mmCIF file of C-alpha atoms in Angstrom:
data_model
loop_
_atom_site.group_PDB
_atom_site.id
_atom_site.type_symbol
_atom_site.label_atom_id
_atom_site.label_comp_id
_atom_site.label_asym_id
_atom_site.label_seq_id
_atom_site.Cartn_x
_atom_site.Cartn_y
_atom_site.Cartn_z
ATOM 1 C CA GLN T 1 25.832 1.144 -12.800
ATOM 2 C CA LYS T 2 24.462 -1.733 -10.646
ATOM 3 C CA GLU T 3 20.935 -2.954 -11.182
ATOM 4 C CA VAL T 4 19.968 -2.441 -7.530
ATOM 5 C CA GLU T 5 21.733 -0.191 -5.077
ATOM 6 C CA GLN T 6 21.088 0.012 -1.168
ATOM 7 C CA ASP T 7 23.446 1.404 1.779
ATOM 8 C CA PRO T 8 25.311 -1.137 3.551
ATOM 9 C CA GLY T 9 24.898 0.580 6.939
ATOM 10 C CA PRO T 10 25.401 -0.128 9.555
ATOM 11 C CA LEU T 11 22.544 1.047 10.936
ATOM 12 C CA SER T 12 21.700 1.859 14.962
ATOM 13 C CA VAL T 13 18.521 2.779 16.172
ATOM 14 C CA PRO T 14 17.420 2.413 19.854
ATOM 15 C CA GLU T 15 14.129 0.293 20.999
ATOM 16 C CA GLY T 16 11.110 1.459 19.531
ATOM 17 C CA ALA T 17 12.087 3.641 16.811
ATOM 18 C CA ILE T 18 10.785 3.716 13.488
ATOM 19 C CA VAL T 19 13.115 2.063 10.921
ATOM 20 C CA SER T 20 13.180 3.096 7.104
ATOM 21 C CA LEU T 21 15.096 0.765 5.077
ATOM 22 C CA ASN T 22 15.716 1.892 1.096
ATOM 23 C CA CYS T 23 16.574 0.512 -2.350
ATOM 24 C CA THR T 24 16.874 2.275 -5.882
ATOM 25 C CA TYR T 25 16.918 0.493 -9.072
ATOM 26 C CA SER T 26 18.014 1.281 -12.498
ATOM 27 C CA ASN T 27 15.771 -1.128 -14.753
ATOM 28 C CA SER T 28 12.095 0.606 -15.105
ATOM 29 C CA ALA T 29 11.021 -3.149 -16.041
ATOM 30 C CA PHE T 30 10.964 -4.643 -12.882
ATOM 31 C CA GLN T 31 7.646 -5.573 -11.553
ATOM 32 C CA TYR T 32 8.145 -7.942 -8.379
ATOM 33 C CA PHE T 33 9.836 -6.911 -5.645
ATOM 34 C CA MET T 34 10.835 -8.803 -2.093
ATOM 35 C CA TRP T 35 12.650 -7.826 1.207
ATOM 36 C CA TYR T 36 14.509 -10.714 2.673
ATOM 37 C CA ARG T 37 15.917 -10.984 6.490
ATOM 38 C CA GLN T 38 18.826 -12.596 7.507
ATOM 39 C CA TYR T 39 20.048 -13.146 10.825
ATOM 40 C CA SER T 40 23.822 -13.501 11.516
ATOM 41 C CA ARG T 41 24.684 -17.256 10.264
ATOM 42 C CA LYS T 42 21.527 -18.122 8.974
ATOM 43 C CA GLY T 43 19.898 -17.991 5.578
ATOM 44 C CA PRO T 44 17.941 -15.245 4.169
ATOM 45 C CA GLU T 45 14.187 -15.524 4.883
ATOM 46 C CA LEU T 46 11.304 -13.989 2.824
ATOM 47 C CA LEU T 47 9.728 -10.814 4.753
ATOM 48 C CA MET T 48 7.790 -9.137 2.327
ATOM 49 C CA TYR T 49 6.627 -9.826 -1.200
ATOM 50 C CA THR T 50 4.844 -7.420 -3.421
ATOM 51 C CA TYR T 51 4.168 -6.750 -7.037
ATOM 52 C CA SER T 52 4.527 -3.533 -9.171
ATOM 53 C CA SER T 53 3.372 -0.148 -7.005
ATOM 54 C CA GLY T 54 1.945 0.558 -3.655
ATOM 55 C CA ASN T 55 1.971 -0.418 0.084
ATOM 56 C CA LYS T 56 2.017 -3.562 1.556
ATOM 57 C CA GLU T 57 1.557 -4.118 5.365
ATOM 58 C CA ASP T 58 2.383 -7.032 7.838
ATOM 59 C CA GLY T 59 2.356 -6.486 11.743
ATOM 60 C CA ARG T 60 5.068 -4.179 12.295
ATOM 61 C CA PHE T 61 6.045 -4.157 8.536
ATOM 62 C CA THR T 62 5.186 -2.059 5.754
ATOM 63 C CA ALA T 63 7.096 -2.463 2.021
ATOM 64 C CA GLN T 64 6.342 0.444 -0.342
ATOM 65 C CA VAL T 65 7.177 0.561 -3.837
ATOM 66 C CA ASP T 66 7.550 3.827 -5.561
ATOM 67 C CA LYS T 67 7.874 2.666 -9.593
ATOM 68 C CA SER T 68 8.203 6.262 -10.685
ATOM 69 C CA SER T 69 11.169 7.139 -8.386
ATOM 70 C CA LYS T 70 12.535 3.585 -9.117
ATOM 71 C CA TYR T 71 12.198 3.173 -5.097
ATOM 72 C CA ILE T 72 11.293 0.897 -2.499
ATOM 73 C CA SER T 73 11.409 0.935 1.159
ATOM 74 C CA LEU T 74 10.806 -1.295 4.171
ATOM 75 C CA PHE T 75 9.422 0.575 7.108
ATOM 76 C CA ILE T 76 9.853 -1.387 10.692
ATOM 77 C CA ARG T 77 7.445 0.408 13.424
ATOM 78 C CA ASP T 78 8.184 -0.345 17.395
ATOM 79 C CA SER T 79 11.459 -2.103 16.450
ATOM 80 C CA GLN T 80 12.810 -4.621 18.349
ATOM 81 C CA PRO T 81 16.146 -5.976 19.065
ATOM 82 C CA SER T 82 15.175 -9.296 17.822
ATOM 83 C CA ASP T 83 15.048 -7.132 14.444
ATOM 84 C CA SER T 84 18.401 -6.726 14.424
ATOM 85 C CA ALA T 85 19.541 -8.229 11.128
ATOM 86 C CA THR T 86 20.730 -7.843 7.693
ATOM 87 C CA TYR T 87 18.086 -7.141 5.358
ATOM 88 C CA LEU T 88 18.017 -7.478 1.453
ATOM 89 C CA CYS T 89 15.839 -6.280 -0.973
ATOM 90 C CA ALA T 90 15.345 -7.841 -4.407
ATOM 91 C CA MET T 91 13.027 -7.630 -7.808
ATOM 92 C CA SER T 92 12.781 -8.980 -10.619
ATOM 93 C CA VAL T 93 11.331 -8.655 -13.980
ATOM 94 C CA ASP T 94 9.421 -11.262 -14.793
ATOM 95 C CA GLN T 95 8.571 -14.996 -13.885
ATOM 96 C CA THR T 96 10.288 -16.419 -16.827
ATOM 97 C CA GLY T 97 13.492 -17.469 -14.665
ATOM 98 C CA ALA T 98 16.037 -16.680 -11.780
ATOM 99 C CA ASN T 99 18.564 -15.340 -13.950
ATOM 100 C CA ASN T 100 15.780 -12.053 -13.397
ATOM 101 C CA LEU T 101 16.152 -12.066 -9.541
ATOM 102 C CA PHE T 102 18.280 -8.965 -8.720
ATOM 103 C CA PHE T 103 19.511 -8.264 -4.877
ATOM 104 C CA GLY T 104 20.910 -5.048 -3.099
ATOM 105 C CA THR T 105 24.067 -5.914 -0.892
ATOM 106 C CA GLY T 106 21.988 -6.036 2.356
ATOM 107 C CA THR T 107 21.785 -3.263 5.452
ATOM 108 C CA ARG T 108 22.995 -4.327 8.282
ATOM 109 C CA LEU T 109 20.166 -3.157 11.349
ATOM 110 C CA THR T 110 21.334 -3.549 15.161
ATOM 111 C CA VAL T 111 18.260 -2.076 17.906
ATOM 112 C CA ILE T 112 19.694 -1.057 20.882
ATOM 113 C CA PRO T 113 17.498 -2.093 23.919
ATOM 114 C CA ASP J 1 7.301 -27.024 7.997
ATOM 115 C CA VAL J 2 9.000 -26.376 5.164
ATOM 116 C CA LYS J 3 12.781 -27.520 5.054
ATOM 117 C CA VAL J 4 15.753 -27.017 2.727
ATOM 118 C CA THR J 5 18.974 -28.204 4.532
ATOM 119 C CA GLN J 6 22.701 -28.214 4.043
ATOM 120 C CA SER J 7 25.264 -30.795 4.375
ATOM 121 C CA SER J 8 27.846 -28.750 6.127
ATOM 122 C CA ARG J 9 27.614 -25.400 8.207
ATOM 123 C CA TYR J 10 31.091 -24.926 8.302
ATOM 124 C CA LEU J 11 33.985 -26.295 5.919
ATOM 125 C CA VAL J 12 37.796 -25.779 5.408
ATOM 126 C CA LYS J 13 39.736 -26.918 2.152
ATOM 127 C CA ARG J 14 42.861 -26.620 0.978
ATOM 128 C CA THR J 15 43.812 -25.189 -2.511
ATOM 129 C CA GLY J 16 43.466 -27.449 -5.437
ATOM 130 C CA GLU J 17 40.535 -29.759 -3.710
ATOM 131 C CA LYS J 18 37.425 -30.823 -4.728
ATOM 132 C CA VAL J 19 34.411 -29.416 -2.789
ATOM 133 C CA PHE J 20 30.706 -31.295 -2.722
ATOM 134 C CA LEU J 21 28.243 -28.831 -1.316
ATOM 135 C CA GLU J 22 24.809 -30.597 -0.894
ATOM 136 C CA CYS J 23 21.424 -29.211 -0.668
ATOM 137 C CA VAL J 24 18.053 -30.988 0.100
ATOM 138 C CA GLN J 25 14.591 -29.637 0.309
ATOM 139 C CA ASP J 26 11.428 -31.176 1.276
ATOM 140 C CA MET J 27 8.989 -29.247 -0.360
ATOM 141 C CA ASP J 28 8.970 -30.922 -4.161
ATOM 142 C CA HIS J 29 9.960 -27.875 -5.748
ATOM 143 C CA GLU J 30 10.625 -27.347 -9.148
ATOM 144 C CA ASN J 31 13.637 -24.891 -8.955
ATOM 145 C CA MET J 32 16.278 -24.882 -6.949
ATOM 146 C CA PHE J 33 19.269 -22.066 -6.810
ATOM 147 C CA TRP J 34 23.011 -21.709 -5.904
ATOM 148 C CA TYR J 35 24.220 -18.590 -4.402
ATOM 149 C CA ARG J 36 27.230 -16.801 -3.157
ATOM 150 C CA GLN J 37 27.278 -14.000 -0.469
ATOM 151 C CA ASP J 38 30.293 -11.892 -0.182
ATOM 152 C CA PRO J 39 30.212 -8.589 2.015
ATOM 153 C CA GLY J 40 29.433 -5.668 0.110
ATOM 154 C CA LEU J 41 28.533 -7.712 -3.146
ATOM 155 C CA GLY J 42 25.168 -9.304 -1.715
ATOM 156 C CA LEU J 43 23.888 -12.447 -3.462
ATOM 157 C CA ARG J 44 25.060 -13.621 -6.772
ATOM 158 C CA LEU J 45 23.546 -16.471 -8.264
ATOM 159 C CA ILE J 46 25.871 -19.540 -9.459
ATOM 160 C CA TYR J 47 23.648 -21.810 -11.003
ATOM 161 C CA PHE J 48 20.290 -22.850 -10.978
ATOM 162 C CA SER J 49 18.285 -25.740 -11.913
ATOM 163 C CA TYR J 50 14.412 -25.393 -13.078
ATOM 164 C CA ASP J 51 14.292 -29.842 -13.245
ATOM 165 C CA VAL J 52 15.988 -32.819 -12.834
ATOM 166 C CA LYS J 53 18.941 -33.152 -14.927
ATOM 167 C CA MET J 54 18.558 -29.341 -16.000
ATOM 168 C CA LYS J 55 20.750 -26.569 -15.043
ATOM 169 C CA GLU J 56 21.473 -23.077 -16.114
ATOM 170 C CA LYS J 57 24.320 -20.816 -15.692
ATOM 171 C CA GLY J 58 23.582 -17.788 -13.109
ATOM 172 C CA ASP J 59 26.074 -14.674 -13.004
ATOM 173 C CA ILE J 60 29.404 -16.220 -11.743
ATOM 174 C CA PRO J 61 29.165 -19.860 -12.816
ATOM 175 C CA GLU J 62 33.084 -19.914 -13.527
ATOM 176 C CA GLY J 63 34.861 -22.357 -11.465
ATOM 177 C CA TYR J 64 31.782 -24.273 -10.258
ATOM 178 C CA SER J 65 29.710 -27.138 -11.724
ATOM 179 C CA VAL J 66 26.292 -28.366 -10.476
ATOM 180 C CA SER J 67 24.334 -32.188 -10.442
ATOM 181 C CA ARG J 68 20.658 -32.476 -9.812
ATOM 182 C CA GLU J 69 20.137 -36.300 -10.282
ATOM 183 C CA LYS J 70 16.959 -36.257 -7.865
ATOM 184 C CA LYS J 71 14.176 -33.754 -7.703
ATOM 185 C CA GLU J 72 15.046 -33.016 -3.627
ATOM 186 C CA ARG J 73 18.766 -32.790 -3.930
ATOM 187 C CA PHE J 74 20.979 -30.250 -5.915
ATOM 188 C CA SER J 75 24.714 -30.108 -5.669
ATOM 189 C CA LEU J 76 27.412 -27.278 -6.006
ATOM 190 C CA ILE J 77 30.972 -28.708 -7.058
ATOM 191 C CA LEU J 78 33.868 -26.704 -6.986
ATOM 192 C CA GLU J 79 36.311 -29.028 -9.201
ATOM 193 C CA SER J 80 39.580 -27.115 -7.646
ATOM 194 C CA ALA J 81 38.843 -25.078 -4.844
ATOM 195 C CA SER J 82 40.889 -21.639 -5.104
ATOM 196 C CA THR J 83 41.367 -19.168 -2.212
ATOM 197 C CA ASN J 84 38.661 -16.433 -3.725
ATOM 198 C CA GLN J 85 36.085 -19.136 -3.088
ATOM 199 C CA THR J 86 36.210 -18.497 0.221
ATOM 200 C CA SER J 87 32.657 -17.332 0.938
ATOM 201 C CA MET J 88 28.670 -18.035 2.254
ATOM 202 C CA TYR J 89 27.120 -20.539 -0.072
ATOM 203 C CA LEU J 90 23.255 -20.217 0.166
ATOM 204 C CA CYS J 91 20.707 -23.005 -1.531
ATOM 205 C CA ALA J 92 17.500 -22.306 -2.147
ATOM 206 C CA SER J 93 14.309 -23.336 -3.886
ATOM 207 C CA SER J 94 10.973 -22.471 -4.882
ATOM 208 C CA SER J 95 7.739 -23.270 -6.933
ATOM 209 C CA GLY J 96 7.952 -20.489 -9.302
ATOM 210 C CA ILE J 97 10.060 -17.141 -9.363
ATOM 211 C CA THR J 98 7.208 -15.058 -7.810
ATOM 212 C CA ASP J 99 6.706 -17.834 -4.862
ATOM 213 C CA THR J 100 8.576 -17.638 -1.784
ATOM 214 C CA GLN J 101 12.476 -18.668 -1.966
ATOM 215 C CA TYR J 102 13.076 -20.812 0.694
ATOM 216 C CA PHE J 103 17.072 -20.862 1.738
ATOM 217 C CA GLY J 104 19.147 -23.265 3.777
ATOM 218 C CA PRO J 105 21.357 -22.236 6.537
ATOM 219 C CA GLY J 106 24.481 -21.524 4.600
ATOM 220 C CA THR J 107 27.483 -23.185 4.599
ATOM 221 C CA ARG J 108 30.800 -20.809 5.202
ATOM 222 C CA LEU J 109 33.306 -22.633 3.092
ATOM 223 C CA THR J 110 37.091 -21.433 3.769
ATOM 224 C CA VAL J 111 39.485 -22.382 1.354
ATOM 225 C CA LEU J 112 43.392 -22.126 2.508
#
């Protein structure tokens, strides 16, 4: 079983829709959770960063962590064509080293005008 | 504005060639990373470095080596390129694991 599971999609939604992207994980020791956005032919950029459980909101983006279910989500409200990209979740146990950082495979999102 | 640059956006090499991928960051970060990204597999860590001349193996170090002679520069070396090393290679840097990892634009390497 992979440490982090993420549906690769692709996911297509109309402009203005609410998008829900999800990851599940198996290691209950994960404490730090991240979402990256990667446009075609570009490197990933950090979108959201959360520690432990709860919600975090930044503009149209909301990151949600449910540690009891080992489930994290990224919600995008009022989706725009410029949101079309691949979204990767990532998580880590602690701050001791890069080997603790585990990535999902990414979900490709297309927002149709 | 933070910046991570990679020496090439696209590279085409032949099997058996020695390949150098260069990464430079201007943020005085301690940590630098090399990943490869393949469809369905996501990002996988090849090597990372937490200080000058220091390196640690990641998840898939076989067939690769790295060099960090200066803090701002981290090189990935393919001693003898093989077709299964055709991939997108991404460099990143950060101050610490919970700090933002800043990624370069990536190098798409094709080995023929």
